[in-house]
Coordinates of C-alpha atoms in Angstrom, one line a residue:
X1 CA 0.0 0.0 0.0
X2 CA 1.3 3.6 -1.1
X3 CA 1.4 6.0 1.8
X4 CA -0.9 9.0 1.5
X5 CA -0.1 12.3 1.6
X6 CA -0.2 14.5 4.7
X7 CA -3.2 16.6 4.6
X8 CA -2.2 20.5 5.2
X9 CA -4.1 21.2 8.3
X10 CA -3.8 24.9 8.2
X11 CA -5.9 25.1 5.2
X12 CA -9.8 24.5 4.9
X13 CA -10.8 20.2 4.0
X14 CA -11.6 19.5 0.6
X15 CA -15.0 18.4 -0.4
X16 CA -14.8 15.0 -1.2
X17 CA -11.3 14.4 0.7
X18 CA -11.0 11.7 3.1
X19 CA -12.8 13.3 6.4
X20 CA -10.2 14.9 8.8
X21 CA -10.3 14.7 12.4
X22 CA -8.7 16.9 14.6
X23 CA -8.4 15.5 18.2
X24 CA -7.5 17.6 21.4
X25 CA -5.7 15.4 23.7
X26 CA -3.2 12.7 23.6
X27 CA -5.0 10.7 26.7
X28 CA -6.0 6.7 26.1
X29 CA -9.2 8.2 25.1
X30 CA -7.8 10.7 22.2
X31 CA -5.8 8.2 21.2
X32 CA -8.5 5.7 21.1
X33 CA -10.6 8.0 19.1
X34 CA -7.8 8.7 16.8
X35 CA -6.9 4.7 15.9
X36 CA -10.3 4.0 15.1
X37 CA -10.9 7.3 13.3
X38 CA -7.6 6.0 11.2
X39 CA -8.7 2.4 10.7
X40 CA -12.1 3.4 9.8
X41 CA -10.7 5.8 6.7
X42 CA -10.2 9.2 7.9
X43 CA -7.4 11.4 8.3
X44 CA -6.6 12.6 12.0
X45 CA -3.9 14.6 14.3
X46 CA -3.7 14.9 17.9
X47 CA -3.0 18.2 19.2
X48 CA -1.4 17.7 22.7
X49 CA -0.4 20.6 25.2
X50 CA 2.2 17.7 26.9
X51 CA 5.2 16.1 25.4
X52 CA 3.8 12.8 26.7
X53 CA 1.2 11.0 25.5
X54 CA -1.5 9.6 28.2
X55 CA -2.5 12.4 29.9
X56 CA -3.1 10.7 33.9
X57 CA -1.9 7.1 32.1
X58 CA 1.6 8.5 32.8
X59 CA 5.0 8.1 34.5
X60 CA 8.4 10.2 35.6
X61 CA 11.7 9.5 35.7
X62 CA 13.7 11.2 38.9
X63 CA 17.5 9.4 39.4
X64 CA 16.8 6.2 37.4
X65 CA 13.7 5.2 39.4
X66 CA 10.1 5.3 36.6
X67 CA 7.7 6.6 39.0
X68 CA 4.2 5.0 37.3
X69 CA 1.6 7.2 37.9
X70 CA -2.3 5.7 37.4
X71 CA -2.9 2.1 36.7
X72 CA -3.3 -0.2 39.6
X73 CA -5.4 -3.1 37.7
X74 CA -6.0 -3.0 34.0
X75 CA -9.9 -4.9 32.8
X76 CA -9.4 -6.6 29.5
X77 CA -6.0 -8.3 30.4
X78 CA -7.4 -11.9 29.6
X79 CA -7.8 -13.1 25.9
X80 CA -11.7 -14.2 25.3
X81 CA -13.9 -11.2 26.1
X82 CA -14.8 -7.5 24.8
X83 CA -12.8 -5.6 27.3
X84 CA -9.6 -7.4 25.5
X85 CA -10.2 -7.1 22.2
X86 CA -10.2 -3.0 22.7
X87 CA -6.6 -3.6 24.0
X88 CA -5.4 -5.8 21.3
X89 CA -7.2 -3.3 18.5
X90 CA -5.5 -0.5 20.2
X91 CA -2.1 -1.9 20.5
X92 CA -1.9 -1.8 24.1
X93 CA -1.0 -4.9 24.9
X94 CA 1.5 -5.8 22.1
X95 CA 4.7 -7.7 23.2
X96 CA 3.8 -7.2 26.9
X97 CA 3.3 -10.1 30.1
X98 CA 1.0 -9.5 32.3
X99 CA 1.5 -9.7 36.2
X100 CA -1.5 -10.7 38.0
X101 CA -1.7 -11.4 42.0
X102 CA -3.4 -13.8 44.3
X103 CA -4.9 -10.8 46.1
X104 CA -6.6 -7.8 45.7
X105 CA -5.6 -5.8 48.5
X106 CA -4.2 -6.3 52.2
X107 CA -6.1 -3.7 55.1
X108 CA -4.2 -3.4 58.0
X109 CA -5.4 -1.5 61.2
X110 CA -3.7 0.8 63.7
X111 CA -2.9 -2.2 66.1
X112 CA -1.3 -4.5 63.3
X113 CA -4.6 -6.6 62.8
X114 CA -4.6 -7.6 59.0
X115 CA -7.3 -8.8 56.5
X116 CA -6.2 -10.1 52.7
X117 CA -8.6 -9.8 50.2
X118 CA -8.1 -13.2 47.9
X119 CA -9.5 -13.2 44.8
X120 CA -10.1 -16.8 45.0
X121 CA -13.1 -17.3 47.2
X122 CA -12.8 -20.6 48.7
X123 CA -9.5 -19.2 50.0
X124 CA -11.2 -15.8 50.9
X125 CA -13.5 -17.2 52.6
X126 CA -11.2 -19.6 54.8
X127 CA -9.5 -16.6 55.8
X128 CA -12.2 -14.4 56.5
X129 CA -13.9 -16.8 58.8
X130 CA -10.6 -17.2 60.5
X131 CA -10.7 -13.5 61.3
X132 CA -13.7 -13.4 62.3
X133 CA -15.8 -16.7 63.1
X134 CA -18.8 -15.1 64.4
X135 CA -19.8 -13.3 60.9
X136 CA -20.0 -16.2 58.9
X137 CA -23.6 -15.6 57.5
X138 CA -22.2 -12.2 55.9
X139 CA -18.7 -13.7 54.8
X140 CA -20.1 -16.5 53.1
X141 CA -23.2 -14.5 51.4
X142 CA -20.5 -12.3 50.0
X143 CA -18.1 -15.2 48.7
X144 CA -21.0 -17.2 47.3
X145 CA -21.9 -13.9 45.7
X146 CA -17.6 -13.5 44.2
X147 CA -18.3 -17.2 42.6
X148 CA -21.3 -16.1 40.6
X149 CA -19.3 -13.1 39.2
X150 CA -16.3 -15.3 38.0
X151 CA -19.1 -17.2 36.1
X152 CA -20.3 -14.4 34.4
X153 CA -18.5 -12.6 31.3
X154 CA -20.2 -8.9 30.5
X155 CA -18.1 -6.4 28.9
X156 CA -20.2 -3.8 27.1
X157 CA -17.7 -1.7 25.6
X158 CA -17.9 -2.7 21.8
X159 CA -20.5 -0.2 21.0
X160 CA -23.0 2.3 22.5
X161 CA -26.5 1.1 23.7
X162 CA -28.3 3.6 20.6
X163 CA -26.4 1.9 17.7
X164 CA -26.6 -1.5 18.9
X165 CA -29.1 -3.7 16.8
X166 CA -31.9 -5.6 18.2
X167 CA -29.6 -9.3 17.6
X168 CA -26.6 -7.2 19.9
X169 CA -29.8 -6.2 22.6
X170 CA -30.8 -10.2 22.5
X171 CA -27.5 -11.4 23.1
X172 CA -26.3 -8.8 25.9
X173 CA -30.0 -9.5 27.2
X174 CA -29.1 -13.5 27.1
X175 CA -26.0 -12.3 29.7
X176 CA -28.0 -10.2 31.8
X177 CA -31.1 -11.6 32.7
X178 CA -29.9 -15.2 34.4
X179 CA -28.3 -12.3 36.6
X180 CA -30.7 -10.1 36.8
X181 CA -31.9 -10.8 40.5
X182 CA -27.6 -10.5 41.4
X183 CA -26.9 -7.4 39.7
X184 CA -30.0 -5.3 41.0
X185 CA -29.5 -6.7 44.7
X186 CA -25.4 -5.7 44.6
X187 CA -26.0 -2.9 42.4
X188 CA -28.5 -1.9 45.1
X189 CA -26.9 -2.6 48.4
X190 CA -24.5 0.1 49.4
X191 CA -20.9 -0.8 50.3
X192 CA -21.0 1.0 53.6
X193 CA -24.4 -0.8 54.7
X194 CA -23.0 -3.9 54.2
X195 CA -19.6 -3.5 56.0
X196 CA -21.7 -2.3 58.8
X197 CA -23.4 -5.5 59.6
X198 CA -20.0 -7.0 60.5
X199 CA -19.6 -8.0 64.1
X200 CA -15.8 -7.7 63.7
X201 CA -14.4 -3.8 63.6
X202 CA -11.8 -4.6 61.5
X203 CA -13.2 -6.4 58.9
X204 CA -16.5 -3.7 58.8
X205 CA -13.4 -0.9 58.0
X206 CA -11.5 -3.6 55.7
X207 CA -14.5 -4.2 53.1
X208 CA -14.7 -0.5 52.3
X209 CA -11.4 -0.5 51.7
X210 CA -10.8 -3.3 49.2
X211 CA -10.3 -0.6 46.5
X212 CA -7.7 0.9 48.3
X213 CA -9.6 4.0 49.8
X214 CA -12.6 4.4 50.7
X215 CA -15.5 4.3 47.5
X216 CA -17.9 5.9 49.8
X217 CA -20.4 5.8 47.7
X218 CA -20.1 2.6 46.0
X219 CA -22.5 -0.5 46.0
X220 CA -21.4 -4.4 46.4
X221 CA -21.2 -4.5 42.2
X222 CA -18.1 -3.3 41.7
X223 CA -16.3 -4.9 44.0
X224 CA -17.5 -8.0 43.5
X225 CA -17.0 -7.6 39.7
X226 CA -13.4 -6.1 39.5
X227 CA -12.2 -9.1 41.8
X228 CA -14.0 -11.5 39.7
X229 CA -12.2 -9.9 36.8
X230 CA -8.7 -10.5 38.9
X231 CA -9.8 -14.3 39.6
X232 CA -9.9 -15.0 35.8
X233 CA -6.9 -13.4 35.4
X234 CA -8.1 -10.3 33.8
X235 CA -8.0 -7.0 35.5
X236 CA -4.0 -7.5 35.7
X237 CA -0.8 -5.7 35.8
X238 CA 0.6 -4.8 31.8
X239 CA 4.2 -5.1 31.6
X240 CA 5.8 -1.5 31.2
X241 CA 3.1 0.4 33.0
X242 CA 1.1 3.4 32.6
X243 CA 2.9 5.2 30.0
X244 CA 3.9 1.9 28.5
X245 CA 0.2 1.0 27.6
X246 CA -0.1 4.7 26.3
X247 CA 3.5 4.0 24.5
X248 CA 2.0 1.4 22.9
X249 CA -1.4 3.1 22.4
X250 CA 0.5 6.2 21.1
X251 CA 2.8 2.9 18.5
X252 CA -0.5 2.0 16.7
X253 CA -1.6 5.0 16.3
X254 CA 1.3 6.4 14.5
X255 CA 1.4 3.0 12.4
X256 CA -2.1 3.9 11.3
X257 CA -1.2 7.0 9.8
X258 CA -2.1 9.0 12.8
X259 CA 0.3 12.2 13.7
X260 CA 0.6 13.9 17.2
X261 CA 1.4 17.3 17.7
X262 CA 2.8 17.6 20.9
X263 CA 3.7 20.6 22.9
X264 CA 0.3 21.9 21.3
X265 CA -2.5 23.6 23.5
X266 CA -5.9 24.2 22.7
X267 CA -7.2 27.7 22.9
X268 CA -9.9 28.1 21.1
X269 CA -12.1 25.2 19.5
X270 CA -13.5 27.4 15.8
X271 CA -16.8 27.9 15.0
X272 CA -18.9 29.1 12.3
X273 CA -22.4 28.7 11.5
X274 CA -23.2 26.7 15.0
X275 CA -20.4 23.8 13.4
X276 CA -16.9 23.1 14.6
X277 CA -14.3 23.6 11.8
X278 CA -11.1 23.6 13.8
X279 CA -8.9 24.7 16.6
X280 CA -7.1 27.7 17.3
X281 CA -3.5 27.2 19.5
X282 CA -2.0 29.2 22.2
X283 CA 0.7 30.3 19.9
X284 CA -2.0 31.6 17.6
X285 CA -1.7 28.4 15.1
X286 CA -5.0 27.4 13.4
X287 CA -5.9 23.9 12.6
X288 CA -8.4 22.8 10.4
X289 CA -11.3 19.9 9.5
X290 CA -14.2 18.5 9.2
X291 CA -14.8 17.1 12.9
X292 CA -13.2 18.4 15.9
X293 CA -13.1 15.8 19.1
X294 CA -12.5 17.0 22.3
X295 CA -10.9 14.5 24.9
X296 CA -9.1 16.5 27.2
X297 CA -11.0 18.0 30.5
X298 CA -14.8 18.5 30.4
X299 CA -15.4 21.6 31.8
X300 CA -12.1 23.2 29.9
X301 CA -14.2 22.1 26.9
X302 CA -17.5 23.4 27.3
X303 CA -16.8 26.6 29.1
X304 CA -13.4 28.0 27.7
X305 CA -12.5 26.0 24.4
X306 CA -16.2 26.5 23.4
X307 CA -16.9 29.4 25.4
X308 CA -20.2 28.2 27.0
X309 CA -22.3 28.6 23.9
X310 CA -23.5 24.9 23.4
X311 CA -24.7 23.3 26.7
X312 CA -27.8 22.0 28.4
X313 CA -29.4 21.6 31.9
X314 CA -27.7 18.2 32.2
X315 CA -24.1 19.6 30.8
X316 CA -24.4 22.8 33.7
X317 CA -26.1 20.7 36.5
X318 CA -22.5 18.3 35.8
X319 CA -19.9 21.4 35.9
X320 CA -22.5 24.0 38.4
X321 CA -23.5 21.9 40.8
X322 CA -22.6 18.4 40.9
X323 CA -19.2 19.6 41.2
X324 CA -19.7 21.1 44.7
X325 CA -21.7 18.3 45.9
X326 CA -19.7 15.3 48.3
X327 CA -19.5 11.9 46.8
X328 CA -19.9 12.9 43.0
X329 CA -16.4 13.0 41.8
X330 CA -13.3 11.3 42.9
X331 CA -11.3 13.2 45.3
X332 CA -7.9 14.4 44.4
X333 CA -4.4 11.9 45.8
X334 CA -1.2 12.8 46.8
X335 CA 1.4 10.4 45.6
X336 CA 4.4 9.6 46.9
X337 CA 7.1 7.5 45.3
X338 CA 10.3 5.8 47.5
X339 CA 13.0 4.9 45.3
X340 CA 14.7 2.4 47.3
X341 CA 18.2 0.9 47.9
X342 CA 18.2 -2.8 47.8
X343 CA 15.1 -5.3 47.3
X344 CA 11.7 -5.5 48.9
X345 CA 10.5 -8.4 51.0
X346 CA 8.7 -10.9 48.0
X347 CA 6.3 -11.9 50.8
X348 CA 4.9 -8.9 51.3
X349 CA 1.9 -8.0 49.6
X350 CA 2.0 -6.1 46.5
X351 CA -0.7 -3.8 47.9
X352 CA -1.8 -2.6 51.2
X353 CA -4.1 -0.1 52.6
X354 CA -2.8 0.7 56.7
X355 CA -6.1 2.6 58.5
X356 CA -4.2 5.2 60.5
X357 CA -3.9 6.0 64.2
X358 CA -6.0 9.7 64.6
X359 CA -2.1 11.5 65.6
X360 CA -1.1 9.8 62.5
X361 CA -3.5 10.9 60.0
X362 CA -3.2 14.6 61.5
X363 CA 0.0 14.5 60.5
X364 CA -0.9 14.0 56.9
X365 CA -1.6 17.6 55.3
X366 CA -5.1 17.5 53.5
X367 CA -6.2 13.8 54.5
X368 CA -9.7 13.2 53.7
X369 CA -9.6 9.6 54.9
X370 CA -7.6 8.5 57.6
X371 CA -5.7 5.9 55.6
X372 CA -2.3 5.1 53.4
X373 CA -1.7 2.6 50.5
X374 CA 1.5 1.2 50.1
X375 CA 2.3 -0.7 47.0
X376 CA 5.5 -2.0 45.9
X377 CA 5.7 -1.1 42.1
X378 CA 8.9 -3.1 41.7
X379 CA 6.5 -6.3 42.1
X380 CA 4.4 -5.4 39.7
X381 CA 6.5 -4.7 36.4
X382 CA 10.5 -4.5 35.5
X383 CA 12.2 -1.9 34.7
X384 CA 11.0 1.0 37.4
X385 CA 14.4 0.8 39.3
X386 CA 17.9 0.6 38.7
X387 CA 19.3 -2.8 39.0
X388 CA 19.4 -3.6 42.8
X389 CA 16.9 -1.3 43.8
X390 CA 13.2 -0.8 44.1
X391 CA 9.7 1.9 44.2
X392 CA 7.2 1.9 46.5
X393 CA 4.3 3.5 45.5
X394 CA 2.6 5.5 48.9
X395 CA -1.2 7.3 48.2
X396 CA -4.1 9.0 50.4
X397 CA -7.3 10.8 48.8
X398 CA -6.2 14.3 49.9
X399 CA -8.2 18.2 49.0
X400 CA -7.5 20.0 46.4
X401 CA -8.3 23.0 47.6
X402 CA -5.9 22.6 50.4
X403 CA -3.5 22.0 47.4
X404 CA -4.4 24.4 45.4
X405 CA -4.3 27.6 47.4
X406 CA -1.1 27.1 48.8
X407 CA 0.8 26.4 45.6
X408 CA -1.1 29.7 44.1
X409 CA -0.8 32.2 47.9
X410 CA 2.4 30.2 49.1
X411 CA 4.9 28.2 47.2
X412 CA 7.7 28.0 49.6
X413 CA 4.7 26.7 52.3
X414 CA 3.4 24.3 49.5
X415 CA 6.6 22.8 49.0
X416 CA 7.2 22.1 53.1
X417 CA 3.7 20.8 53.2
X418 CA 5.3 18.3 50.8
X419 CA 8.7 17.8 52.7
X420 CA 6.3 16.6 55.6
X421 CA 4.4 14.3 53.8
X422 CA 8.0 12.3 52.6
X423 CA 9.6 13.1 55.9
X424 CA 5.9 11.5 57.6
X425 CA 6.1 8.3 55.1
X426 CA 9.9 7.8 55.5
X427 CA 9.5 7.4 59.2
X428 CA 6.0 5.0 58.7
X429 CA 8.0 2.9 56.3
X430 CA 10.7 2.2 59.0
X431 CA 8.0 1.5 61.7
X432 CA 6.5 -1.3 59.7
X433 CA 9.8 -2.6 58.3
X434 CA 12.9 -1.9 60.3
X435 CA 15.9 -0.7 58.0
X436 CA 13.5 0.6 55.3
X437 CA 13.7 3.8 56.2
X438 CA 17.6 4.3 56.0
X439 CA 17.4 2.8 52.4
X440 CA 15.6 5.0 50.8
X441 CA 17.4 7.1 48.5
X442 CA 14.9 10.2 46.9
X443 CA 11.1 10.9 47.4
X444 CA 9.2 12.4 45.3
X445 CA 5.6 14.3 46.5
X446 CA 2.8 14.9 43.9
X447 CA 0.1 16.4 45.1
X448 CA -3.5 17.2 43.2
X449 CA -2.3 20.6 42.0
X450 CA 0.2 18.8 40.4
X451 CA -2.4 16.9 38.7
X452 CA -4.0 19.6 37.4
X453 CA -1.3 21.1 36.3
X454 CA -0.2 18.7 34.0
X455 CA -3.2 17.7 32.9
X456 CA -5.8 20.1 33.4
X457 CA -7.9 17.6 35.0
X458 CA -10.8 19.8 36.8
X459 CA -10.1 19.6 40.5
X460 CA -7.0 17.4 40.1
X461 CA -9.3 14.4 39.6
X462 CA -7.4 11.0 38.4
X463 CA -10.7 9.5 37.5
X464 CA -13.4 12.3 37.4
X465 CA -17.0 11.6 37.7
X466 CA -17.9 9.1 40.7
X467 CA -19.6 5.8 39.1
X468 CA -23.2 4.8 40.5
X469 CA -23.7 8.5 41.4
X470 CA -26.1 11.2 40.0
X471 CA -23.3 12.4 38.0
X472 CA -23.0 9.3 36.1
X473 CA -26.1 9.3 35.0
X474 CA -26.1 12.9 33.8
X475 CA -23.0 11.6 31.7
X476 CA -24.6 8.3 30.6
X477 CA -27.2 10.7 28.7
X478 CA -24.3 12.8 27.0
X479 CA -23.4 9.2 25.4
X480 CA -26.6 7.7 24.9
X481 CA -29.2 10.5 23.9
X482 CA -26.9 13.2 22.7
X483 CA -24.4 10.7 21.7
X484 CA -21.5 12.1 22.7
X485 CA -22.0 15.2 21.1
X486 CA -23.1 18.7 22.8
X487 CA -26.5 20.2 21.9
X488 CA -26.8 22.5 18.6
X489 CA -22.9 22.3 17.7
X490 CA -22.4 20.2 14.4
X491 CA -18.9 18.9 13.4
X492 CA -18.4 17.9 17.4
X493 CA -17.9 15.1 19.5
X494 CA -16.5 14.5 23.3
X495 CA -14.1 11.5 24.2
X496 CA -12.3 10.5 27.1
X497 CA -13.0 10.0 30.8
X498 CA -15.3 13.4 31.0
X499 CA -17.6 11.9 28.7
X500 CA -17.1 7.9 29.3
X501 CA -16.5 7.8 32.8
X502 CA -12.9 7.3 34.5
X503 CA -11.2 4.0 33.9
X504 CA -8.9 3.2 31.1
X505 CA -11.4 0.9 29.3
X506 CA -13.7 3.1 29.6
X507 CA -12.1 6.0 28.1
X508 CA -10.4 3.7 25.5
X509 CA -13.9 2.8 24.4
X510 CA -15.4 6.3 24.3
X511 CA -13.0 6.4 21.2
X512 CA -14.5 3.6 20.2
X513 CA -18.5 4.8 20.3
X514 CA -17.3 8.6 19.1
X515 CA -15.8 7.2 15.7
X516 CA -18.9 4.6 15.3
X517 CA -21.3 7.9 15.8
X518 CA -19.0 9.4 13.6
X519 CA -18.8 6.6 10.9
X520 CA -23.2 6.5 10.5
X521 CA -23.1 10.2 10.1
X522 CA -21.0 10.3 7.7
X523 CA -22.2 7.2 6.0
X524 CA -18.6 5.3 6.3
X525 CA -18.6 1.6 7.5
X526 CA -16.8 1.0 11.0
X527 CA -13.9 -0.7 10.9
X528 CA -11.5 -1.8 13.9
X529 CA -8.8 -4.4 13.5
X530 CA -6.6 -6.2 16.0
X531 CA -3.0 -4.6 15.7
X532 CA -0.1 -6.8 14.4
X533 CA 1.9 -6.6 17.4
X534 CA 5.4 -5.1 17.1
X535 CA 7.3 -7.4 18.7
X536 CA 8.4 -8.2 22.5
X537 CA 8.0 -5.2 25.0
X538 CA 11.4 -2.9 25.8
X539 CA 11.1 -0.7 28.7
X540 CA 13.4 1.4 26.3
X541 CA 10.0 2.0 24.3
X542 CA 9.0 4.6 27.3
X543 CA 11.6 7.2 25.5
X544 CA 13.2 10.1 27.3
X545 CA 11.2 11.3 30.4
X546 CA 10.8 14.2 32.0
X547 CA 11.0 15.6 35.4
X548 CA 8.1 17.0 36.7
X549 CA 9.7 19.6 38.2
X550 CA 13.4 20.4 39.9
X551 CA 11.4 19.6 43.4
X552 CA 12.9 16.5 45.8
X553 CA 13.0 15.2 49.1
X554 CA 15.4 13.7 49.9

C-alpha cells in the first residue's frame, strides 16, 4: 500500500477528501478516538499541550527510578472477552506479560490486625472466617456472591447502547437476565451498609477499603465484579506500566497513519455557522477539519474551548452543581514515590491499605480519609528501578483546595507541606519494616495541584466523575441520547474520561462509540482491527522522560 499524503491542516478540507479529524488530547481516550478514526478511513492529528502521551496514564523519571503514575489493575487483560479485544485493537497490549496477583488488596489496622482480600473465594473465605468466626452468615453471602461473578463474562464496551441492533440487545440480554436478581441486589446494596453489619471492627473498616480508599459511595457490584475480573486473570498488571500501555497506544496510532502534535494547546475550539471547523492554538496556530473531538478535560471544553455557547441543563447541572456536591467526583491523591536501595521483602503484599492512628492521620496535610496505601511497584512490572533497587508506590485521597491555594498564595509553604508528607512516610515505612527507612534514597511528593497542572484535569481528579452517582447518570445521557456530542454544535464530538466515565477501558472505548457515531453520520462503515503486534516489549519503548519539576525530598 502507497502511503498518503499529509493533509495541510492549516488550510480549509476539501469536499470530497477523506474526512479529517482533529483531536484535542493525547489521553487513552484521544488516542482511542484517533486509531479507530484511522482504521475506519479518515485522516486525523492529535494536538497535545504535553510532550507525553497519556494524559493521567503516565510516568516520571527522577535518578533512574520510573515513578508510574495511574494504573493499579488494568480490565481486558485476559484473551476471550470485549474488554480485551479493545486492547489488542489499540495496541496496548502488544509484546507485553501481564503480572496478576493472588490478592486484591491487604487492610491493615492501627494495632497491626490484617485482613487479605483473595481473589479466589474458597481461599477468601477460609481466611475471612478465621478472622472473624462469628460473621459467617455475611462472609459467606458475600463469597458465594464473588463465585457467581467469576461465572459471568459482561463487557459492554464494543459499542454504545443507541447503535446496537436488536440481535446485539438479545445477546447482551441472554447475559444479563440469568443475573438479573444478582446485579440489582449488589447494584442496590451500598458498600457501607453492608460492612456495617460485620460484628468484627476490622473487617467492617476492611470491606470498604478493598479498593484501596474508601469508595464511599459505591454498592457491592463493583467490588464484586473487578475481583471477579482479577480471579480470571483479567484485571492484571501490563508489563511496562502506565505510559507503557499509552506508549503502545500512542505505537498503533502512528502505524495507522495517525500524527501527534505535541507541545500543542488548545485555545480556542472554531466555530462558524453553530459547526466546529477547527482549533485555534496558544501560539495563535489554526488547525483545520471537518470534525473536531474534544478529549481533554470537560469543563475546559465546554466553558473556555467552546466558550459556554453549546450546553444543556444536564451539561451545567454536571460542571455547576454536581461539582460542589460530596460523593460525586473522585477526590484528588497525593502520591508519593520511595526509590529504594536494595530489594523489597517478595512476601509482602503487593498492595496494602494501613487505617491510620487519629495523631497519625493529623499529621498527613489535607487527609480526607484516615488511611495510606502502600504498593510495591517493583512487584508489579520490570524496569522502574535501577538494578538492585526498588519503588514503593505511597497514596491518600487528599483536598484539592488545600493543594491548590497554597501552591497559588504560598509556594515555599506548598513545598514544606510536601517535605512533611515524605519526611511523615519515611518514618511510617521504618516502623513497619525496620531498616526501610535508611534505604531510601529520593522521594518524590505529587500532590493534586500537580495533577492539574499537567493535565488540566478539573479539580485534580485522576478519574473524574464518581460511578453509580447522579453524576454518572447525567453523563450516561451525554453518550446515549446526545451521543456524545453537545447540543446545537455540528462537526463535534467528546471522548475520554469526562464523557465515558474514569477507567482506562472506559475511556479507550469512548473512542470507540465517538468514531462509530461518527462513521453512521458520515455514511462510512466501522472498521476496527486487532494490531499486528510489534514485537516483544522494551522498557526502552518509554523514551526520554521528563522531570516533573526540579522539586525533591530527599
Amino acid at each position: 500500500m502507497s502511503p498518503r499524503t499529509e493533509p495541510d491542516w492549516t488550510t480549509r478540507p476539501v469536499p470530497g477528501a477523506r474526512p479529517r479529524v482533529l483531536i484535542i488530547g493525547a489521553g487513552v481516550g484521544g488516542m482511542a478516538t484517533g486509531c479507530y478514526a484511522q482504521m475506519s478511513g479518515m485522516d486525523t492529528r492529535i494536538l497535545e499541550k504535553h510532550v507525553l502521551p497519556g494524559g493521567c496514564c503516565t510516568a516520571w523519571s527522577r535518578d533512574g527510578y520510573i515513578f508510574d503514575y495511574c494504573i493499579e489493575w488494568l480490565v481486558g487483560t485476559a484473551e476471550g472477552n470485549d474488554a480485551h479485544r479493545i486492547w489488542r485493537e489499540l495496541g496496548a497490549l502488544d509484546g507485553k506479560t501481564i503480572r496478576n496477583f493472588e490478592l486484591f488488596n491487604r487492610v491493615v489496622d492501627e494495632n497491626g490486625r490484617s485482613v487479605t482480600f483473595y481473589n479466589d473465594p474458597d481461599r477468601l473465605e477460609a481466611h475471612l472466617l478465621e478472622v472473624s468466626p462469628a460473621d459467617a452468615r455475611l462472609i459467606r453471602s458475600f463469597c458465594r456472591d464473588l463465585r457467581r461473578f467469576i461465572g459471568i463474562e459482561l463487557y459492554p464496551f464494543l459499542k454504545p447502547a443507541a447503535l446496537r441492533t436488536p440481535r446485539e440487545n438479545l445477546a447482551l440480554l441472554r447475559t444479563v437476565l440469568p443475573a438479573f436478581r444478582l446485579f440489582w441486589r449488589t447494584a442496590a446494596t451500598q458498600m457501607h451498609a453492608f460492612s456495617d453489619r460485620f460484628q468484627d471492627p476490622l473487617l467492617r473498616r476492611a470491606f470498604r477499603n478493598i479498593f484501596f480508599q474508601d469508595h464511599e459511595v459505591f454498592p457491592l457490584l463493583p467490588y464484586l465484579f473487578n475481583m471477579a475480573a482479577a480471579h480470571n486473570d483479567n484485571a492484571g498488571f501490563p508489563q511496562g506500566g502506565s505510559l507503557g500501555l499509552s506508549r503502545s497506544i500512542e505505537d498503533r496510532y502512528t502505524s495507522l497513519g495517525g500524527a501527534v502534535t505535541y507541545r500543542a494547546r488548545a485555545e480556542e475550539i472554531l466555530v462558524e455557522n453553530d459547526r466546529a471547523v477547527g482549533v485555534r492554538l496558544k501560539n495563535g496556530a489554526r488547525y483545520y477539519a471537518d470534525h473536531v473531538v474534544s478529549a481533554c478535560d470537560g469543563r475546559t471544553t465546554v466553558y473556555d474551548l467552546l466558550g459556554g455557547q453549546y450546553t444543556s441543563p444536564r451539561i451545567d447541572r454536571l460542571y455547576n452543581e454536581m461539582v460542589d456536591r460530596p460523593g460525586m467526583m473522585y477526590p484528588g491523591v497525593v502520591s508519593a514515590f520511595a526509590g529504594v536501595r536494595g530489594g523489597l521483602d517478595p512476601g509482602e503484599p503487593h498492595s496494602t491499605t494501613y487505617l491510620l492512628s487519629e495523631s497519625d492521620a493529623a499529621r498527613l496535610p489535607g487527609v480526607l480519609q484516615g488511611s495510606v496505601v502502600v504498593q510495591n511497584r517493583s512487584h508489579y512490572s520490570d524496569g522502574f528501578a535501577p538494578p538492585g533497587h526498588s519503588v514503593i508506590h505511597c497514596t491518600y485521597l487528599s483536598d484539592f483546595a488545600y493543594w491548590k491555594s497554597l501552591r497559588v498564595a504560598d509556594r515555599r509553604t506548598y513545598r514544606a507541606r510536601k517535605i512533611e508528607v515524605a519526611d511523615f512516610l519515611r518514618h511510617f515505612l521504618e516502623r513497619r519494616h525496620p531498616g526501610l527507612g535508611e534505604r531510601i534514597e529520593v522521594m518524590d511528593v505529587a500532590s493534586p495541584a500537580t495533577l492539574e497542572r499537567y493535565t488540566g484535569n478539573l479539580r485534580g481528579s485522576i478519574l473524574g466523575w464518581m460511578s453509580f452517582t447522579e453524576a454518572e447518570d447525567l453523563v450516561s445521557g451525554t453518550v446515549n441520547k446526545e451521543r456524545m456530542r453537545l447540543p446545537g454544535l455540528r462537526g463535534f464530538s467528546q471522548a475520554g474520561q469526562w464523557a465515558g466515565m474514569g477507567s482506562l477501558i472506559r475511556s479507550a472505548a469512548s473512542g470507540r462509540f465517538v468514531v462509530q457515531y461518527l462513521c453512521e453520520e458520515l455514511g462510512l462503515p466501522f472498521r476496527a482491527e486487532e494490531s499486528p503486534g510489534t514485537g516483544p516489549w522494551n522498557p526502552d519503548r518509554l523514551g526520554r522522560l521528563p522531570q516533573l519539576d526540579q522539586w525533591r525530598a530527599r
